[in-house]
Amino acid sequence: TKIKGRCDICEQKDGFRGYNLQTCSVCSLAVHERCYGMTLTTTKNLNFVCKACAAIGSKVEVNKPSILGKSSSTKETIRVQERPTECVLCNVHDGIHAMHPLFDTHGPEGRQLLISSKGGDQRKLAWVHTLCANFICSKTGGSVYGCYGDDGRYEDDSDQEYADEENEVRFYAMATKEKGKETAWSRIITDSQKTILCSICGKRDNSGDSLRIPLQCSANDVNELVDFKRRHNDRSECFVGMHVGCARWKGDPPTVYGKQCRMCYFFDGDNDGKHNDPQLACYCRNHAEGIILNNPKYRERHNSPSRPVQKEAKKPNPPVAARKRHRTNKPERRNIDHQASFKRGLTFIRKREKVEKKRKFGAPDESPPKRPRINDDDDDVVAQESSTAFNVRGRSSKILSSTIPAGLKRSMVLEDDDQGQNKRFKSEEH
């Protein structure tokens, strides 16, 4: 009979791809045998106890001093008082999860690492989430690696390959410097701690005491699953960082189609020829939402269109100063506000009239020049008109005139040209 619940590591049910699910008889933790590094069976073990619960009340021998990457001939004993819940690879300190001890080094001389608390007044044994250790091991190529058997060997110790069916993962170890120099695996840890910041907990890991290892969002990564890569709305690399445990248990994932999005995916590979390598991915909130939103299965069920895929991110508009500096004489195509355009034209015409008036009559406070006096008997002399006809586009012009000489009558006739815009004043002798 199948056990209800899901594996704490891969979040899959009992029987998924033939995986056998076991439940701890103490804390009721459910794990797949393959995910937890156990010997593979086809039956249910009613007396199964996880490693964290099995350590309660036991005495653990550690090296003295306990230093990562080194062993010592001097030993001391530490007693475990309660079930460990704190992982040194992430910032999750509570909850019942699958755990493995972290040793200071591999091999028969390796012992469980002893670390100090924040205040330095207490010492505690180092434990890691099995999910965090497996994920980082597969992601970094072995910066954190599992060790087997009582002798603490790992797969690269000899040419012999150890099958998972015959060997259980006893503990995990971390890559460190060798003879004071960085190795390829230890450099991955150092670079991640210096350059990546977890966006969920906000803890910095660039101090010498931190063992946490943050990872970058898997969106558009080289080794990302092809099925997941197709669901992103962009094709650019994401630089958001996170701890594996924080992404799984402390993140605030969005909800899409009534389903809570997963920010962490992990599936240990099998030997069926199709999924030999582990399948893993950690996503930020934005890309975790796109994985579910653009999933064809959920999209067809809810009749929701997929988001369009953007091949390239849009470049931001240049600043105003740059746009003015590079502006050409080619007019821009834009929507024209006809009412505003008419007002601007009318304002321009009025300003031009004022300029013309000032140019002919001088300053506005100056009075127009006086007309010359004309004798009454001289009918042939035409009086000079001091008024000027202005182009006022439909508005009547006030005529500035002086005394009209005797014998002359003047009538002002307003004539319009063909466009009805230019108007002028004419003088006729009566």
CSV table of C-alpha atoms in Angstrom, one decimal:
chain,number,residue,atom,x,y,z
A,1,THR,CA,0.0,0.0,0.0
A,2,LYS,CA,1.2,3.5,-0.8
A,3,ILE,CA,1.9,6.0,2.0
A,4,LYS,CA,0.0,9.3,1.9
A,5,GLY,CA,2.1,12.5,1.8
A,6,ARG,CA,5.0,13.7,-0.2
A,7,CYS,CA,8.8,13.4,0.0
A,8,ASP,CA,10.4,16.3,1.9
A,9,ILE,CA,13.2,16.5,-0.7
A,10,CYS,CA,11.5,16.2,-4.1
A,11,GLU,CA,7.8,16.9,-3.1
A,12,GLN,CA,6.6,13.9,-5.0
A,13,LYS,CA,4.2,11.2,-3.9
A,14,ASP,CA,4.9,7.6,-3.1
A,15,GLY,CA,5.5,5.5,-6.2
A,16,PHE,CA,6.6,8.5,-8.4
A,17,ARG,CA,8.8,6.9,-11.1
A,18,GLY,CA,9.0,3.8,-8.9
A,19,TYR,CA,10.4,5.6,-5.9
A,20,ASN,CA,9.6,4.0,-2.5
A,21,LEU,CA,8.4,6.4,0.2
A,22,GLN,CA,9.4,5.8,3.9
A,23,THR,CA,8.0,7.5,7.0
A,24,CYS,CA,10.0,8.2,10.1
A,25,SER,CA,8.4,6.4,13.1
A,26,VAL,CA,9.4,9.3,15.4
A,27,CYS,CA,8.8,12.6,13.6
A,28,SER,CA,6.6,11.3,10.7
A,29,LEU,CA,9.0,12.7,8.1
A,30,ALA,CA,8.4,11.2,4.7
A,31,VAL,CA,11.3,10.7,2.3
A,32,HIS,CA,12.0,8.6,-0.8
A,33,GLU,CA,14.7,6.1,-0.3
A,34,ARG,CA,16.6,7.3,-3.4
A,35,CYS,CA,16.3,11.0,-2.4
A,36,TYR,CA,17.5,10.4,1.1
A,37,GLY,CA,20.4,8.2,0.0
A,38,MET,CA,19.1,5.0,1.5
A,39,THR,CA,19.4,1.4,0.2
A,40,LEU,CA,16.6,0.9,-2.3
A,41,THR,CA,13.8,-1.6,-1.3
A,42,THR,CA,10.3,-2.3,-2.4
A,43,THR,CA,8.7,-2.7,1.1
A,44,LYS,CA,7.7,-0.3,3.9
A,45,ASN,CA,9.9,-0.2,7.0
A,46,LEU,CA,7.7,0.5,9.9
A,47,ASN,CA,10.8,1.0,12.2
A,48,PHE,CA,12.5,3.5,10.0
A,49,VAL,CA,14.1,6.4,11.9
A,50,CYS,CA,15.6,9.4,10.1
A,51,LYS,CA,19.1,10.5,11.0
A,52,ALA,CA,18.1,13.6,12.9
A,53,CYS,CA,15.8,11.7,15.2
A,54,ALA,CA,18.3,8.9,15.6
A,55,ALA,CA,20.9,11.4,17.0
A,56,ILE,CA,18.7,12.4,19.9
A,57,GLY,CA,20.3,11.4,23.2
A,58,SER,CA,23.5,10.1,21.5
A,59,LYS,CA,27.1,11.0,22.2
A,60,VAL,CA,29.0,12.2,19.1
A,61,GLU,CA,32.8,12.1,18.9
A,62,VAL,CA,34.3,15.2,17.3
A,63,ASN,CA,37.8,16.4,16.5
A,64,LYS,CA,39.5,18.9,18.9
A,65,PRO,CA,39.8,21.5,17.6
A,66,SER,CA,37.1,21.1,15.0
A,67,ILE,CA,38.1,22.9,11.8
A,68,LEU,CA,36.6,22.5,8.4
A,69,GLY,CA,39.0,20.6,6.1
A,70,LYS,CA,41.2,19.3,8.9
A,71,SER,CA,41.3,16.4,11.2
A,72,SER,CA,42.9,16.0,14.6
A,73,SER,CA,44.3,13.2,16.7
A,74,THR,CA,42.6,14.6,19.8
A,75,LYS,CA,38.9,13.9,20.2
A,76,GLU,CA,36.1,15.0,22.5
A,77,THR,CA,32.5,14.0,23.0
A,78,ILE,CA,29.3,16.1,22.5
A,79,ARG,CA,25.9,14.9,23.6
A,80,VAL,CA,22.8,15.7,21.4
A,81,GLN,CA,20.0,16.9,23.6
A,82,GLU,CA,17.2,17.5,20.9
A,83,ARG,CA,16.4,16.9,17.3
A,84,PRO,CA,18.5,19.2,15.1
A,85,THR,CA,16.5,21.6,12.9
A,86,GLU,CA,19.1,24.3,11.9
A,87,CYS,CA,20.9,23.9,8.5
A,88,VAL,CA,24.3,25.6,8.0
A,89,LEU,CA,23.8,25.9,4.2
A,90,CYS,CA,20.8,28.1,4.4
A,91,ASN,CA,19.0,30.4,6.9
A,92,VAL,CA,16.2,28.0,7.9
A,93,HIS,CA,16.4,27.1,11.6
A,94,ASP,CA,13.1,25.4,12.3
A,95,GLY,CA,10.7,22.8,11.0
A,96,ILE,CA,10.9,19.1,10.6
A,97,HIS,CA,13.0,18.3,7.5
A,98,ALA,CA,15.3,15.7,6.2
A,99,MET,CA,18.8,16.2,7.7
A,100,HIS,CA,22.3,14.8,7.4
A,101,PRO,CA,25.4,15.6,9.6
A,102,LEU,CA,28.1,17.8,8.1
A,103,PHE,CA,31.7,16.5,8.7
A,104,ASP,CA,34.9,18.5,8.8
A,105,THR,CA,36.5,16.2,6.2
A,106,HIS,CA,36.0,13.0,4.3
A,107,GLY,CA,37.7,9.7,5.1
A,108,PRO,CA,38.0,7.7,8.3
A,109,GLU,CA,39.5,10.6,10.3
A,110,GLY,CA,36.5,12.9,9.5
A,111,ARG,CA,34.2,13.8,12.4
A,112,GLN,CA,31.1,15.9,12.6
A,113,LEU,CA,31.9,19.6,12.5
A,114,LEU,CA,31.4,21.5,15.7
A,115,ILE,CA,30.5,25.2,15.3
A,116,SER,CA,29.9,28.1,17.7
A,117,SER,CA,26.7,30.0,18.1
A,118,LYS,CA,26.4,33.7,17.4
A,119,GLY,CA,27.3,34.7,20.9
A,120,GLY,CA,30.1,32.2,21.0
A,121,ASP,CA,29.1,30.9,24.4
A,122,GLN,CA,27.6,27.6,23.1
A,123,ARG,CA,28.8,25.0,20.7
A,124,LYS,CA,26.6,22.8,18.5
A,125,LEU,CA,27.0,20.2,15.9
A,126,ALA,CA,26.7,21.1,12.2
A,127,TRP,CA,23.7,19.7,10.2
A,128,VAL,CA,22.5,20.3,6.7
A,129,HIS,CA,19.2,19.8,4.9
A,130,THR,CA,19.5,16.8,2.6
A,131,LEU,CA,17.8,19.0,0.0
A,132,CYS,CA,20.3,21.8,0.3
A,133,ALA,CA,23.3,19.4,0.2
A,134,ASN,CA,22.0,17.4,-2.8
A,135,PHE,CA,21.0,20.6,-4.7
A,136,ILE,CA,24.4,22.3,-4.2
A,137,CYS,CA,26.3,19.1,-5.0
A,138,SER,CA,24.5,18.8,-8.4
A,139,LYS,CA,24.6,22.5,-9.1
A,140,THR,CA,28.3,23.1,-8.4
A,141,GLY,CA,29.7,19.8,-9.5
A,142,GLY,CA,30.7,18.6,-6.0
A,143,SER,CA,31.4,21.6,-3.8
A,144,VAL,CA,29.3,19.8,-1.2
A,145,TYR,CA,29.5,16.0,-1.6
A,146,GLY,CA,28.1,12.9,0.1
A,147,CYS,CA,30.3,10.2,1.8
A,148,TYR,CA,29.5,6.6,2.2
A,149,GLY,CA,30.2,3.8,4.6
A,150,ASP,CA,32.1,3.7,7.9
A,151,ASP,CA,35.3,4.8,6.2
A,152,GLY,CA,33.7,8.0,4.8
A,153,ARG,CA,34.7,7.4,1.2
A,154,TYR,CA,33.2,9.3,-1.7
A,155,GLU,CA,32.9,8.3,-5.4
A,156,ASP,CA,36.2,9.8,-6.6
A,157,ASP,CA,38.3,7.9,-4.0
A,158,SER,CA,39.0,5.1,-6.5
A,159,ASP,CA,38.1,3.9,-9.9
A,160,GLN,CA,35.4,1.7,-8.5
A,161,GLU,CA,31.9,3.1,-8.8
A,162,TYR,CA,29.6,2.7,-5.8
A,163,ALA,CA,26.0,2.0,-6.6
A,164,ASP,CA,23.4,3.8,-4.6
A,165,GLU,CA,21.5,0.6,-4.1
A,166,GLU,CA,24.5,-0.8,-2.0
A,167,ASN,CA,25.7,2.3,-0.2
A,168,GLU,CA,23.9,4.8,2.0
A,169,VAL,CA,25.0,8.4,2.3
A,170,ARG,CA,26.3,8.6,5.8
A,171,PHE,CA,27.3,12.3,5.9
A,172,TYR,CA,28.2,15.3,3.8
A,173,ALA,CA,31.5,17.2,3.5
A,174,MET,CA,32.4,20.6,2.0
A,175,ALA,CA,35.3,21.4,-0.4
A,176,THR,CA,38.0,23.6,1.2
A,177,LYS,CA,41.4,25.0,0.4
A,178,GLU,CA,44.3,22.6,0.0
A,179,LYS,CA,47.7,23.7,1.3
A,180,GLY,CA,46.4,27.2,1.5
A,181,LYS,CA,45.3,27.4,-2.1
A,182,GLU,CA,41.8,27.5,-3.5
A,183,THR,CA,40.6,24.5,-5.5
A,184,ALA,CA,38.1,24.6,-8.3
A,185,TRP,CA,35.3,23.5,-6.0
A,186,SER,CA,36.2,25.7,-3.0
A,187,ARG,CA,36.5,28.7,-5.4
A,188,ILE,CA,32.8,28.2,-6.4
A,189,ILE,CA,31.8,28.4,-2.8
A,190,THR,CA,33.9,31.5,-2.1
A,191,ASP,CA,32.7,33.3,-5.2
A,192,SER,CA,29.1,32.6,-4.5
A,193,GLN,CA,29.4,33.9,-0.9
A,194,LYS,CA,31.1,37.1,-2.1
A,195,THR,CA,28.9,38.0,-5.1
A,196,ILE,CA,25.4,36.6,-4.4
A,197,LEU,CA,23.0,37.8,-1.8
A,198,CYS,CA,19.9,35.9,-0.8
A,199,SER,CA,16.9,38.0,-1.7
A,200,ILE,CA,14.6,36.1,0.8
A,201,CYS,CA,16.5,36.3,4.1
A,202,GLY,CA,18.9,39.1,3.2
A,203,LYS,CA,21.8,37.5,5.1
A,204,ARG,CA,25.3,38.2,3.8
A,205,ASP,CA,27.6,35.2,3.6
A,206,ASN,CA,30.9,36.9,2.8
A,207,SER,CA,32.1,36.7,6.4
A,208,GLY,CA,34.6,34.0,7.4
A,209,ASP,CA,32.2,32.3,9.8
A,210,SER,CA,29.3,31.7,7.5
A,211,LEU,CA,28.9,28.3,5.8
A,212,ARG,CA,25.8,29.3,3.8
A,213,ILE,CA,26.0,29.0,0.1
A,214,PRO,CA,23.6,31.2,-2.0
A,215,LEU,CA,22.8,30.4,-5.6
A,216,GLN,CA,21.6,32.4,-8.6
A,217,CYS,CA,18.2,32.1,-10.1
A,218,SER,CA,18.1,29.3,-12.6
A,219,ALA,CA,16.1,31.2,-15.2
A,220,ASN,CA,17.8,30.9,-18.7
A,221,ASP,CA,20.7,29.1,-17.1
A,222,VAL,CA,22.8,26.9,-19.4
A,223,ASN,CA,21.8,23.7,-17.6
A,224,GLU,CA,18.1,24.7,-17.1
A,225,LEU,CA,15.5,22.2,-18.1
A,226,VAL,CA,14.3,22.9,-21.7
A,227,ASP,CA,10.7,22.6,-20.7
A,228,PHE,CA,11.1,25.3,-18.0
A,229,LYS,CA,13.2,27.5,-20.2
A,230,ARG,CA,10.4,27.8,-22.8
A,231,ARG,CA,8.0,29.2,-20.2
A,232,HIS,CA,10.0,32.4,-19.4
A,233,ASN,CA,8.8,35.7,-20.8
A,234,ASP,CA,12.3,36.9,-21.4
A,235,ARG,CA,15.6,35.3,-22.6
A,236,SER,CA,17.9,37.3,-20.3
A,237,GLU,CA,19.8,35.8,-17.4
A,238,CYS,CA,18.4,36.5,-13.9
A,239,PHE,CA,20.8,37.6,-11.2
A,240,VAL,CA,18.5,37.3,-8.2
A,241,GLY,CA,20.1,35.2,-5.5
A,242,MET,CA,18.7,32.8,-2.8
A,243,HIS,CA,19.5,30.0,-0.5
A,244,VAL,CA,18.0,26.6,-1.4
A,245,GLY,CA,16.3,26.2,1.9
A,246,CYS,CA,15.0,29.8,1.9
A,247,ALA,CA,13.5,29.3,-1.5
A,248,ARG,CA,11.8,26.1,-0.5
A,249,TRP,CA,10.6,26.9,3.1
A,250,LYS,CA,10.9,30.7,3.7
A,251,GLY,CA,10.0,32.2,0.3
A,252,ASP,CA,6.6,33.8,-0.3
A,253,PRO,CA,5.6,32.2,-3.6
A,254,PRO,CA,2.9,33.8,-5.7
A,255,THR,CA,-0.4,32.0,-6.4
A,256,VAL,CA,-1.5,31.4,-10.0
A,257,TYR,CA,-4.6,29.5,-11.2
A,258,GLY,CA,-5.4,28.8,-7.5
A,259,LYS,CA,-2.1,26.9,-7.2
A,260,GLN,CA,0.9,28.0,-5.1
A,261,CYS,CA,4.0,28.3,-7.3
A,262,ARG,CA,7.1,26.4,-6.4
A,263,MET,CA,10.4,28.3,-6.1
A,264,CYS,CA,12.6,25.2,-5.8
A,265,TYR,CA,12.5,22.1,-7.9
A,266,PHE,CA,14.6,19.0,-7.2
A,267,PHE,CA,14.4,15.5,-8.6
A,268,ASP,CA,17.2,13.0,-8.1
A,269,GLY,CA,18.1,11.2,-11.3
A,270,ASP,CA,17.3,7.6,-12.0
A,271,ASN,CA,18.7,4.9,-14.2
A,272,ASP,CA,15.9,4.6,-16.7
A,273,GLY,CA,17.9,6.2,-19.5
A,274,LYS,CA,15.7,9.3,-19.7
A,275,HIS,CA,16.4,11.1,-16.4
A,276,ASN,CA,19.8,9.9,-15.4
A,277,ASP,CA,21.0,13.3,-14.2
A,278,PRO,CA,19.4,15.2,-11.3
A,279,GLN,CA,16.8,17.8,-12.4
A,280,LEU,CA,17.0,20.9,-10.2
A,281,ALA,CA,16.1,24.6,-10.4
A,282,CYS,CA,15.6,27.6,-8.0
A,283,TYR,CA,13.6,30.6,-9.2
A,284,CYS,CA,12.8,34.0,-8.0
A,285,ARG,CA,9.2,35.1,-7.5
A,286,ASN,CA,8.8,36.5,-11.0
A,287,HIS,CA,10.2,33.4,-12.9
A,288,ALA,CA,8.4,31.0,-10.5
A,289,GLU,CA,5.1,32.6,-11.5
A,290,GLY,CA,6.0,32.3,-15.2
A,291,ILE,CA,6.6,28.5,-14.8
A,292,ILE,CA,3.0,27.9,-13.8
A,293,LEU,CA,1.4,30.7,-15.8
A,294,ASN,CA,2.8,29.5,-19.1
A,295,ASN,CA,2.4,25.8,-18.4
A,296,PRO,CA,0.2,24.5,-21.2
A,297,LYS,CA,-1.6,22.1,-18.9
A,298,TYR,CA,-2.9,24.8,-16.6
A,299,ARG,CA,-3.4,27.3,-19.3
A,300,GLU,CA,-5.7,25.0,-21.3
A,301,ARG,CA,-7.6,24.1,-18.1
A,302,HIS,CA,-8.3,27.8,-17.3
A,303,ASN,CA,-8.6,29.0,-20.9
A,304,SER,CA,-5.9,31.7,-20.3
A,305,PRO,CA,-3.7,33.0,-23.0
A,306,SER,CA,0.1,32.7,-22.5
A,307,ARG,CA,2.2,35.8,-22.0
A,308,PRO,CA,4.1,36.9,-25.1
A,309,VAL,CA,7.7,35.9,-25.1
A,310,GLN,CA,10.0,38.9,-25.3
A,311,LYS,CA,13.1,38.1,-27.3
A,312,GLU,CA,15.0,41.2,-26.2
A,313,ALA,CA,14.4,43.6,-23.3
A,314,LYS,CA,13.2,47.0,-24.4
A,315,LYS,CA,15.9,49.7,-24.1
A,316,PRO,CA,15.0,52.6,-21.9
A,317,ASN,CA,14.3,56.0,-23.5
A,318,PRO,CA,17.3,58.4,-23.6
A,319,PRO,CA,17.1,61.4,-21.3
A,320,VAL,CA,15.5,64.6,-22.6
A,321,ALA,CA,18.8,66.3,-23.1
A,322,ALA,CA,20.1,63.5,-25.3
A,323,ARG,CA,16.9,63.4,-27.3
A,324,LYS,CA,17.2,67.2,-28.0
A,325,ARG,CA,20.9,66.8,-28.9
A,326,HIS,CA,20.3,64.0,-31.4
A,327,ARG,CA,17.1,65.4,-32.8
A,328,THR,CA,17.1,65.6,-36.6
A,329,ASN,CA,15.1,67.9,-38.9
A,330,LYS,CA,12.8,65.0,-39.8
A,331,PRO,CA,9.4,65.8,-38.2
A,332,GLU,CA,8.1,63.3,-35.7
A,333,ARG,CA,4.9,61.5,-36.4
A,334,ARG,CA,2.6,62.2,-33.5
A,335,ASN,CA,-1.0,63.0,-32.7
A,336,ILE,CA,-1.8,66.7,-33.2
A,337,ASP,CA,-4.1,68.6,-30.9
A,338,HIS,CA,-5.8,70.9,-33.4
A,339,GLN,CA,-7.3,73.2,-30.8
A,340,ALA,CA,-3.9,73.7,-29.1
A,341,SER,CA,-2.2,74.2,-32.5
A,342,PHE,CA,-4.7,77.0,-33.4
A,343,LYS,CA,-4.1,78.8,-30.1
A,344,ARG,CA,-0.3,78.6,-30.6
A,345,GLY,CA,-0.7,80.0,-34.1
A,346,LEU,CA,-2.9,82.9,-32.9
A,347,THR,CA,-0.5,83.7,-30.2
A,348,PHE,CA,2.3,83.8,-32.7
A,349,ILE,CA,0.3,86.2,-34.9
A,350,ARG,CA,-0.4,88.6,-32.1
A,351,LYS,CA,3.2,88.7,-31.1
A,352,ARG,CA,4.2,89.4,-34.7
A,353,GLU,CA,1.7,92.3,-34.9
A,354,LYS,CA,3.2,93.8,-31.7
A,355,VAL,CA,6.6,93.6,-33.2
A,356,GLU,CA,5.5,95.3,-36.4
A,357,LYS,CA,3.8,98.0,-34.5
A,358,LYS,CA,6.8,98.7,-32.3
A,359,ARG,CA,9.1,98.8,-35.3
A,360,LYS,CA,7.0,101.5,-37.1
A,361,PHE,CA,5.9,103.6,-34.2
A,362,GLY,CA,8.7,103.0,-31.7
A,363,ALA,CA,8.0,102.1,-28.1
A,364,PRO,CA,4.4,101.5,-27.1
A,365,ASP,CA,4.3,104.7,-24.9
A,366,GLU,CA,5.4,106.9,-27.7
A,367,SER,CA,2.7,108.7,-29.6
A,368,PRO,CA,2.4,108.5,-33.4
A,369,PRO,CA,4.2,111.3,-35.4
A,370,LYS,CA,2.1,114.4,-36.1
A,371,ARG,CA,0.6,115.0,-39.5
A,372,PRO,CA,1.9,118.0,-41.5
A,373,ARG,CA,-0.5,120.9,-41.8
A,374,ILE,CA,-2.2,121.3,-45.2
A,375,ASN,CA,-3.8,124.5,-46.6
A,376,ASP,CA,-7.6,124.4,-47.1
A,377,ASP,CA,-7.3,125.8,-50.6
A,378,ASP,CA,-4.9,123.2,-51.8
A,379,ASP,CA,-7.3,120.4,-53.0
A,380,ASP,CA,-4.6,118.7,-55.0
A,381,VAL,CA,-2.5,117.9,-52.0
A,382,VAL,CA,-3.3,114.5,-50.6
A,383,ALA,CA,-3.1,114.4,-46.8
A,384,GLN,CA,-0.6,111.8,-45.6
A,385,GLU,CA,-2.4,109.2,-43.5
A,386,SER,CA,-0.7,108.4,-40.2
A,387,SER,CA,-2.8,105.3,-39.7
A,388,THR,CA,-1.5,102.0,-40.7
A,389,ALA,CA,-3.5,99.0,-41.9
A,390,PHE,CA,-2.7,95.9,-39.9
A,391,ASN,CA,-3.3,92.3,-40.8
A,392,VAL,CA,-5.6,91.3,-37.9
A,393,ARG,CA,-7.2,88.1,-39.3
A,394,GLY,CA,-10.9,89.1,-39.1
A,395,ARG,CA,-10.7,91.7,-36.4
A,396,SER,CA,-11.6,95.4,-37.0
A,397,SER,CA,-8.7,97.9,-36.9
A,398,LYS,CA,-8.9,101.2,-35.1
A,399,ILE,CA,-8.0,104.0,-37.5
A,400,LEU,CA,-5.6,106.6,-36.2
A,401,SER,CA,-6.3,109.7,-38.4
A,402,SER,CA,-5.6,113.4,-38.2
A,403,THR,CA,-7.6,116.3,-39.4
A,404,ILE,CA,-9.0,115.8,-42.9
A,405,PRO,CA,-8.3,118.8,-45.2
A,406,ALA,CA,-11.2,120.9,-46.6
A,407,GLY,CA,-12.6,119.8,-49.9
A,408,LEU,CA,-11.7,116.2,-49.3
A,409,LYS,CA,-13.9,113.6,-48.0
A,410,ARG,CA,-12.5,110.2,-47.2
A,411,SER,CA,-14.4,107.1,-46.9
A,412,MET,CA,-12.8,103.9,-45.7
A,413,VAL,CA,-13.6,100.8,-47.6
A,414,LEU,CA,-12.8,97.5,-46.2
A,415,GLU,CA,-11.8,95.1,-49.0
A,416,ASP,CA,-11.0,91.4,-48.6
A,417,ASP,CA,-8.8,89.5,-50.8
A,418,ASP,CA,-9.6,86.0,-52.1
A,419,GLN,CA,-8.5,84.3,-48.8
A,420,GLY,CA,-10.5,86.7,-46.6
A,421,GLN,CA,-7.5,87.2,-44.4
A,422,ASN,CA,-5.7,90.4,-45.7
A,423,LYS,CA,-7.6,93.6,-45.1
A,424,ARG,CA,-6.7,97.1,-46.1
A,425,PHE,CA,-8.0,100.6,-45.9
A,426,LYS,CA,-8.5,102.6,-49.0
A,427,SER,CA,-9.0,106.3,-49.5
A,428,GLU,CA,-11.1,107.8,-52.3
A,429,GLU,CA,-11.7,111.4,-53.1
A,430,HIS,CA,-15.4,112.3,-53.1
